[in-house]
Amino acid sequence: MTSRCILLCCVVYTALLGADADVICMNSSRSQLTDEQRLYKKLMYNYDRNTRPVYNASHPVNVNISISLTQIFDVDEKNQFLTTNIWLDQSWMDEKLIWNPEDYNNLTVLRIPCTNIWLPDIVLYNSAEDYTEGYMEALAMVSYDGQVFWPPIVKFRSTCEVDITYYPFDDQLCKMKFGSWAYDGSQVDVFNTTKGVDLTNFVRNGEWELLGVKSIRHNIRYPCCSEMFPDVTFWIHLKRRTLYYAYNVIIPCVMLSVLTMLGFWIRPESGEKVSLGLTVLLAFSVFMLLIAENMPATSNFVPLIGIYLTTVMSLTSFSVIMAVVTSNINVRGFKEVDLPKWFRKFIIFCAKVNGMKLAYVTHTECGANDGRERLKEKYYQMHTTFSNDSGCALIDYENNSTKQRCEMRGPSTEHVREVDLGSDSWVTREILARLQMLVDKEEEKDRSDLLCKRWMEAAEVIDRCLFWLFISGTLLSTIILLVVIPTVRPYNNHGQSTPI
């Protein structure tokens, strides 16, 4: 019994000794710091992030600025904004963050939260944001020699003066101006790095093509202060991709212009010339409204596509007006009015120019009195030469003879006698009157048909001339506005750019 108690006491004592040993080991491990912890505590001891990291106040802090452009989100022409995604690389010398790597097992770089060290107040001067969000709180990489590198990822929304003169064949040059807001050049001096702009991670945009990016350093004195304020300005050169606008705007406009051309081949009596022209004009108006929605409400620039649409709309309006004129000319023949002399000359000249052969329009007038004069002559001839016999005189009259011989064959003998056509009976006068009415109606009908055909032929000649005039105007405006001007437009470039 005694031995058992002694054994139990030994076991309990041994267990207590093991627990104390573990506690001692844990306390010793807690008291031991890593190299990074020791270095961080050393650097942050008595460090003030609100003052510039230089011991001599007359020395400036040189901040090197560069950007890594990763994406162009949008170019808002209406509000004149440029939205980009950028890695804003900043590096400077912090004299308070220097250590000997040998004291910390050759630790040369330490990552420190950016909220614990001094940061330059670099801002985007032409920002369209409210500055309340600030930059991404990325870790700052500090080297043993005091060199600090801080690359936050920022989505910038900057102002950009968009020139839409050559829209949609335009290229835009937007700037991003970076600099210290509170410190002048004697306290914080900014420089652009020699590596320029990094585009290795750039994601291409479907609407805009990046032509180049460049950086320029400026030293500017503002009216508020006498000191110089340096800044680094990055110029982003963009060119609009025209394939979308070619398929959705330019080609439909050309097709509508072709429809307007075909309207000149529609006969005026069909009544569809004006309807087709008005329909095409309405379609152009819809395209004009769609383009105006994306354009800024400014009077400084007039887009090239807007000028083109206005030109083809003017030509279409002119075609509608001329369709009304040709329709009026086409039906003017029903008023039994002949073409004026000057108009006949004009139609004959236009027909020669267009290589058309005229069938009805001539230099002579459509004789209105010639038929009546012929009727009077025939009437007097018949009045003095009508026969009372078996109708031979009528046959002779048709052969334009006042005295004819009529052969009368009897059952036994043949004799020829002269017939005197000088009788003036009531039957003669009645027959002549009826004949005169019939011939007069035929002459008037032929004359009316001839007048209608002359006016219709004149309308056809005018339509043909207008067709060639319209197609020349459309082709000329299309080539000049959509090919020549975008090709010879002035190229705006600020210094040397980084090619893509």
XYZ file of C-alpha atoms in Angstrom:
500
model
C 0.000 0.000 0.000
C 2.755 2.394 0.902
C 4.626 1.582 -2.278
C 1.574 2.293 -4.388
C 1.136 5.739 -2.834
C 4.788 6.524 -3.424
C 4.437 5.496 -7.091
C 1.337 7.637 -7.594
C 3.058 10.658 -6.118
C 5.966 10.192 -8.502
C 3.649 10.092 -11.525
C 1.839 13.272 -10.498
C 5.106 15.058 -9.868
C 6.441 14.036 -13.252
C 3.304 15.290 -14.995
C 3.542 18.617 -13.231
C 7.150 18.988 -14.263
C 6.257 18.305 -17.935
C 3.480 20.940 -17.921
C 5.810 23.534 -16.444
C 8.369 22.714 -19.123
C 5.797 23.281 -21.864
C 4.798 26.591 -20.359
C 8.403 27.635 -20.177
C 8.942 26.672 -23.861
C 5.835 28.572 -24.965
C 6.866 31.695 -23.083
C 10.297 31.546 -24.610
C 8.879 31.186 -28.163
C 6.551 34.107 -27.622
C 9.321 36.358 -26.531
C 11.393 35.607 -29.673
C 10.694 38.023 -32.691
C 11.259 37.392 -36.377
C 13.665 39.434 -38.431
C 10.833 41.292 -40.173
C 9.150 42.047 -36.845
C 12.344 43.384 -35.351
C 13.029 45.461 -38.458
C 9.473 46.766 -38.628
C 9.501 47.792 -34.954
C 12.842 49.468 -35.418
C 11.731 51.414 -38.486
C 8.385 52.434 -37.037
C 9.876 53.499 -33.699
C 9.428 57.242 -33.414
C 8.375 57.437 -37.133
C 6.008 60.282 -38.090
C 4.093 59.713 -41.345
C 2.876 63.315 -41.450
C 6.251 64.907 -42.203
C 8.492 64.592 -45.201
C 11.095 61.800 -44.846
C 14.177 64.029 -45.101
C 16.425 65.171 -42.262
C 17.428 68.351 -44.046
C 14.318 70.435 -44.728
C 15.993 72.200 -47.656
C 16.240 68.940 -49.595
C 13.272 67.954 -51.758
C 11.777 64.493 -51.984
C 12.202 63.297 -55.559
C 9.212 61.226 -56.652
C 9.445 59.201 -59.862
C 6.096 58.552 -61.532
C 5.272 56.005 -64.211
C 2.100 54.221 -65.229
C 1.216 50.757 -66.454
C -1.846 51.137 -68.669
C -3.945 47.972 -68.437
C -7.290 48.903 -69.961
C -9.307 51.699 -71.560
C -12.857 51.318 -70.330
C -14.653 54.100 -72.155
C -14.334 57.377 -74.012
C -17.479 59.363 -73.322
C -17.838 61.857 -76.170
C -21.004 63.399 -74.769
C -19.559 64.189 -71.311
C -15.934 64.258 -72.506
C -14.550 61.714 -70.026
C -11.810 59.109 -70.369
C -12.032 56.081 -68.058
C -8.868 53.994 -67.683
C -7.431 51.329 -65.410
C -3.821 52.118 -64.398
C -1.100 50.870 -62.124
C 0.290 54.125 -60.750
C 3.936 53.369 -59.961
C 5.539 55.817 -57.501
C 9.016 55.632 -56.039
C 10.914 57.969 -53.699
C 13.714 58.051 -51.122
C 12.747 57.785 -47.422
C 15.746 58.654 -45.240
C 14.009 57.279 -42.147
C 13.663 53.770 -43.571
C 17.306 52.685 -43.883
C 18.873 49.616 -42.264
C 21.794 47.267 -42.533
C 20.724 43.978 -44.134
C 23.428 42.036 -42.268
C 21.681 42.776 -38.976
C 18.547 41.060 -40.222
C 19.871 37.989 -42.010
C 20.350 39.822 -45.316
C 16.763 41.123 -45.401
C 16.850 43.744 -48.191
C 13.170 44.431 -48.888
C 10.333 44.880 -46.422
C 6.607 45.170 -47.243
C 4.966 47.801 -45.070
C 1.314 48.928 -45.088
C 1.095 52.227 -46.938
C -0.982 53.761 -44.156
C 2.014 53.597 -41.766
C 4.552 55.544 -43.830
C 4.707 58.921 -45.515
C 3.123 59.019 -48.977
C 3.422 61.801 -51.555
C 0.119 63.583 -52.253
C 0.190 62.802 -55.967
C -3.191 63.530 -57.534
C -4.668 63.594 -61.029
C -5.116 67.258 -61.793
C -7.753 66.761 -64.504
C -9.743 64.167 -62.568
C -13.523 64.024 -62.934
C -13.981 62.225 -59.598
C -14.525 63.679 -56.132
C -11.228 62.447 -54.517
C -13.064 60.933 -51.516
C -12.140 57.308 -52.196
C -8.385 57.701 -52.604
C -5.984 55.094 -53.899
C -5.863 51.381 -53.237
C -4.125 50.665 -49.898
C -1.441 48.463 -51.418
C 1.688 47.431 -49.520
C 4.712 49.637 -50.016
C 7.968 47.855 -50.874
C 10.836 49.413 -48.881
C 14.469 48.646 -49.720
C 17.313 48.710 -47.210
C 18.720 51.875 -48.803
C 15.486 53.781 -48.121
C 14.020 53.454 -51.619
C 10.203 53.094 -51.446
C 8.098 51.699 -54.294
C 4.298 51.965 -54.122
C 2.186 50.727 -57.095
C -1.542 51.121 -56.327
C -4.137 50.019 -58.899
C -6.408 52.941 -59.733
C -9.416 53.398 -61.975
C -9.121 56.969 -63.219
C -11.863 59.059 -64.758
C -10.185 62.052 -66.357
C -11.479 64.901 -68.444
C -10.634 64.832 -72.132
C -11.444 67.412 -74.765
C -12.951 65.227 -77.475
C -12.696 66.651 -80.989
C -15.495 65.090 -83.061
C -14.769 66.993 -86.260
C -13.786 63.847 -88.152
C -16.171 61.454 -86.360
C -16.226 58.472 -86.922
C -12.754 58.696 -88.507
C -11.344 60.664 -85.590
C -8.386 60.122 -83.295
C -8.325 61.609 -79.808
C -5.426 62.812 -77.683
C -6.249 62.711 -73.980
C -3.938 63.767 -71.178
C -3.510 62.676 -67.565
C -1.679 65.240 -65.462
C -0.088 64.009 -62.207
C 1.622 66.100 -59.574
C 1.762 67.046 -55.914
C -1.183 69.135 -54.831
C 0.217 70.798 -51.693
C 4.009 70.657 -52.060
C 5.886 72.869 -54.460
C 8.985 71.867 -56.400
C 11.361 72.742 -53.596
C 9.672 70.227 -51.270
C 8.387 67.443 -53.540
C 9.762 67.218 -57.040
C 8.182 64.788 -59.535
C 9.910 63.163 -62.504
C 8.909 60.781 -65.261
C 10.898 57.582 -65.380
C 13.017 56.617 -68.344
C 11.106 53.381 -68.969
C 8.082 55.377 -70.134
C 4.725 53.645 -70.091
C 4.351 49.923 -69.533
C 1.880 48.286 -71.945
C 2.691 44.624 -71.386
C -0.606 44.005 -69.563
C -2.755 46.181 -71.806
C -6.156 44.754 -72.816
C -7.223 45.951 -76.259
C -10.458 47.901 -76.601
C -13.081 46.997 -79.225
C -13.955 50.595 -80.089
C -10.630 52.389 -79.705
C -7.172 51.525 -80.953
C -4.240 52.682 -78.834
C -1.708 54.376 -81.098
C 0.768 55.493 -78.476
C 1.406 56.827 -74.968
C 4.039 59.356 -73.904
C 5.010 61.335 -70.820
C 6.221 64.925 -70.546
C 7.419 66.778 -67.439
C 6.371 70.391 -66.885
C 7.271 73.101 -64.395
C 4.394 75.528 -64.007
C 3.855 78.618 -61.868
C 0.185 79.080 -61.005
C -1.450 82.453 -60.219
C -2.018 81.467 -56.579
C 1.621 80.912 -55.688
C 5.052 82.174 -56.556
C 6.700 78.737 -56.378
C 7.050 76.348 -59.273
C 4.892 73.235 -59.263
C 6.239 70.351 -61.339
C 3.974 67.743 -62.909
C 4.178 64.756 -65.221
C 1.611 64.649 -68.049
C 0.844 61.411 -69.855
C -0.643 61.745 -73.345
C -2.787 58.854 -74.576
C -3.322 58.774 -78.342
C -6.452 56.855 -79.405
C -7.959 56.138 -82.810
C -11.555 55.071 -83.309
C -12.179 51.755 -85.035
C -14.514 52.514 -87.954
C -15.753 49.009 -88.783
C -18.772 49.284 -86.484
C -19.817 52.642 -87.907
C -19.206 51.485 -91.468
C -21.631 48.574 -91.076
C -24.236 50.380 -88.975
C -24.194 53.956 -90.282
C -22.250 54.509 -93.503
C -23.405 51.484 -95.540
C -27.119 52.012 -94.656
C -26.791 55.666 -95.658
C -25.287 54.694 -99.016
C -28.080 52.154 -99.546
C -30.702 54.783 -98.807
C -29.012 57.090 -101.306
C -29.246 54.318 -103.918
C -32.976 54.047 -103.206
C -33.293 57.767 -103.807
C -31.519 57.346 -107.151
C -33.962 54.626 -108.183
C -36.798 57.033 -107.513
C -35.863 58.944 -110.658
C -36.622 55.844 -112.751
C -40.187 55.580 -111.442
C -42.715 56.991 -113.886
C -44.389 60.147 -112.557
C -47.906 58.839 -113.204
C -47.307 55.966 -110.753
C -47.547 58.365 -107.812
C -44.769 56.692 -105.801
C -41.886 59.074 -106.490
C -42.736 61.495 -103.701
C -43.614 58.685 -101.262
C -40.260 56.975 -101.788
C -38.353 60.242 -101.338
C -40.178 61.087 -98.114
C -39.565 57.589 -96.721
C -35.834 57.837 -97.413
C -35.759 61.326 -95.889
C -37.412 59.992 -92.734
C -34.832 57.180 -92.507
C -31.999 59.719 -92.764
C -33.612 61.723 -89.965
C -33.579 58.632 -87.727
C -29.849 58.125 -88.387
C -29.281 61.804 -87.615
C -31.014 61.458 -84.257
C -29.026 58.332 -83.363
C -25.755 60.124 -84.026
C -26.845 63.254 -82.164
C -27.499 61.203 -79.002
C -23.803 60.316 -78.679
C -22.431 63.697 -79.627
C -21.747 66.495 -77.123
C -24.066 69.474 -77.282
C -21.386 71.870 -78.468
C -21.048 74.337 -81.304
C -17.264 74.059 -81.488
C -17.245 70.936 -83.634
C -19.520 69.522 -86.316
C -19.019 65.772 -86.896
C -18.058 64.646 -90.370
C -20.783 61.998 -90.446
C -23.289 64.707 -89.528
C -22.146 66.815 -92.480
C -22.463 63.758 -94.730
C -25.980 62.990 -93.505
C -26.993 66.622 -93.901
C -25.639 66.613 -97.458
C -27.455 63.444 -98.520
C -30.612 64.663 -96.756
C -30.395 67.891 -98.749
C -30.011 65.887 -101.955
C -32.965 63.722 -100.970
C -35.068 66.794 -100.212
C -34.085 68.199 -103.587
C -35.118 64.919 -105.231
C -38.540 65.110 -103.539
C -39.015 68.680 -104.749
C -38.015 67.742 -108.281
C -40.325 64.701 -108.130
C -43.211 67.086 -107.524
C -42.018 69.293 -110.402
C -41.694 66.385 -112.849
C -45.115 65.073 -111.823
C -46.561 68.494 -112.576
C -44.780 68.573 -115.943
C -46.015 65.072 -116.713
C -49.718 66.009 -116.304
C -49.466 69.456 -117.859
C -50.237 68.019 -121.287
C -53.846 67.401 -120.254
C -54.337 71.179 -120.221
C -53.697 71.141 -123.990
C -50.880 73.629 -123.687
C -47.804 73.214 -125.826
C -44.227 73.412 -124.535
C -42.766 76.919 -124.593
C -40.062 77.551 -127.113
C -37.283 77.988 -124.526
C -38.394 74.847 -122.715
C -38.302 72.829 -125.941
C -34.747 73.996 -126.570
C -33.773 73.063 -123.018
C -35.312 69.586 -123.323
C -33.612 68.974 -126.687
C -30.253 70.059 -125.209
C -30.677 67.792 -122.151
C -31.655 64.890 -124.396
C -28.497 65.333 -126.448
C -26.377 65.432 -123.296
C -27.967 62.221 -121.977
C -27.893 60.500 -125.379
C -31.677 60.183 -125.601
C -33.672 60.148 -128.841
C -36.794 62.294 -128.788
C -39.897 61.019 -130.544
C -42.323 63.857 -129.917
C -40.477 66.981 -128.745
C -39.163 68.973 -131.721
C -38.255 72.558 -132.448
C -41.626 73.143 -134.186
C -44.826 73.793 -132.328
C -47.667 71.344 -132.169
C -49.974 72.998 -134.869
C -53.290 73.848 -133.344
C -54.717 75.683 -136.407
C -53.244 73.530 -139.174
C -56.006 70.963 -138.884
C -58.746 73.593 -138.943
C -57.259 75.273 -142.022
C -57.139 71.926 -143.798
C -60.739 71.276 -142.816
C -61.868 74.623 -144.211
C -60.056 73.952 -147.472
C -61.610 70.517 -147.760
C -64.998 71.986 -146.947
C -64.847 74.552 -149.747
C -63.566 71.919 -152.159
C -66.430 69.617 -151.313
C -68.914 72.474 -151.322
C -68.066 73.336 -154.926
C -67.444 69.857 -156.303
C -70.087 67.593 -154.816
C -72.011 65.394 -157.276
C -75.662 64.334 -157.310
C -74.759 61.079 -159.007
C -73.854 57.722 -157.570
C -71.048 59.033 -155.285
C -68.192 59.200 -157.737
C -67.571 62.771 -156.810
C -66.878 61.751 -153.221
C -64.282 59.356 -154.483
C -62.866 62.097 -156.654
C -62.851 64.432 -153.669
C -60.772 62.004 -151.694
C -58.379 61.999 -154.659
C -58.195 65.866 -154.469
C -59.831 66.504 -157.865
C -62.540 69.133 -158.496
C -63.620 67.725 -161.825
C -63.372 64.040 -162.507
C -64.593 61.576 -164.982
C -66.949 58.894 -163.711
C -67.461 55.833 -165.765
C -71.131 54.716 -165.874
C -71.537 51.286 -167.211
C -75.002 50.416 -168.490
C -76.366 47.053 -169.458
C -75.613 47.571 -173.128
C -73.303 50.510 -173.690
C -70.572 52.439 -171.924
C -70.472 56.165 -171.927
C -68.413 58.690 -170.141
C -69.778 61.969 -169.108
C -68.473 64.848 -167.181
C -70.088 65.491 -163.877
C -70.538 69.011 -162.705
C -69.991 69.089 -158.995
C -71.480 72.472 -158.431
C -74.836 71.590 -156.832
C -75.619 73.001 -153.395
C -78.410 70.940 -151.993
C -79.383 70.507 -148.324
C -77.986 66.969 -148.266
C -74.638 68.227 -149.395
C -74.401 70.754 -146.581
C -75.464 68.206 -143.986
C -72.902 65.632 -145.106
C -70.143 68.230 -145.134
C -71.037 69.407 -141.636
C -71.022 65.888 -140.255
C -67.742 65.085 -141.955
C -66.224 68.284 -140.612
C -67.215 67.368 -137.050
C -65.685 63.891 -137.295
C -62.446 65.106 -138.781
C -62.256 67.939 -136.252
C -62.676 65.538 -133.351
C -59.977 63.254 -134.691
C -57.631 66.175 -135.175
C -58.262 67.451 -131.667
C -57.779 63.990 -130.200
C -54.525 63.508 -132.068
C -53.363 66.944 -131.008
C -54.231 66.281 -127.354
C -52.415 62.955 -127.427
C -49.417 64.594 -129.024
C -49.335 67.341 -126.388
C -49.537 64.774 -123.561
C -46.752 62.728 -125.076
C -44.592 65.817 -125.542
C -44.972 66.799 -121.870
C -44.417 63.199 -120.725
C -41.285 62.961 -122.823
C -40.062 66.255 -121.352
C -40.649 64.919 -117.824
C -38.725 61.771 -118.705
C -35.765 63.801 -119.969
C -35.768 65.920 -116.797
C -35.885 62.778 -114.637
C -32.909 61.360 -116.481
C -30.920 64.584 -116.038
C -31.793 64.706 -112.338
C -30.723 61.089 -111.940
C -27.247 61.780 -113.264
C -27.077 65.002 -111.258
C -28.099 63.203 -108.065
C -25.718 60.282 -108.562
C -22.868 62.717 -109.262
C -23.659 64.711 -106.119
C -23.951 61.574 -103.977
C -20.717 60.036 -105.250
C -18.856 63.334 -104.954
C -20.047 63.980 -101.394
C -19.353 60.382 -100.355
C -15.822 60.374 -101.766
C -14.911 63.804 -100.403
C -16.487 63.482 -96.940
C -15.814 59.813 -96.232
C -12.557 59.164 -98.100
C -10.582 62.302 -98.936
C -11.083 64.399 -95.796
C -10.379 61.547 -93.302
C -7.227 60.723 -95.264
C -5.779 64.239 -95.399
C -6.909 65.393 -91.950
C -4.209 67.043 -89.814
C -2.403 64.761 -87.391
C -2.138 66.117 -83.853
C 0.778 64.836 -81.827
C 2.431 66.150 -78.653
C 6.033 65.111 -78.724
C 7.257 61.567 -79.150
C 4.900 58.756 -78.261
C 5.368 55.145 -77.314
C 4.264 53.130 -80.363
C 2.035 50.106 -79.971
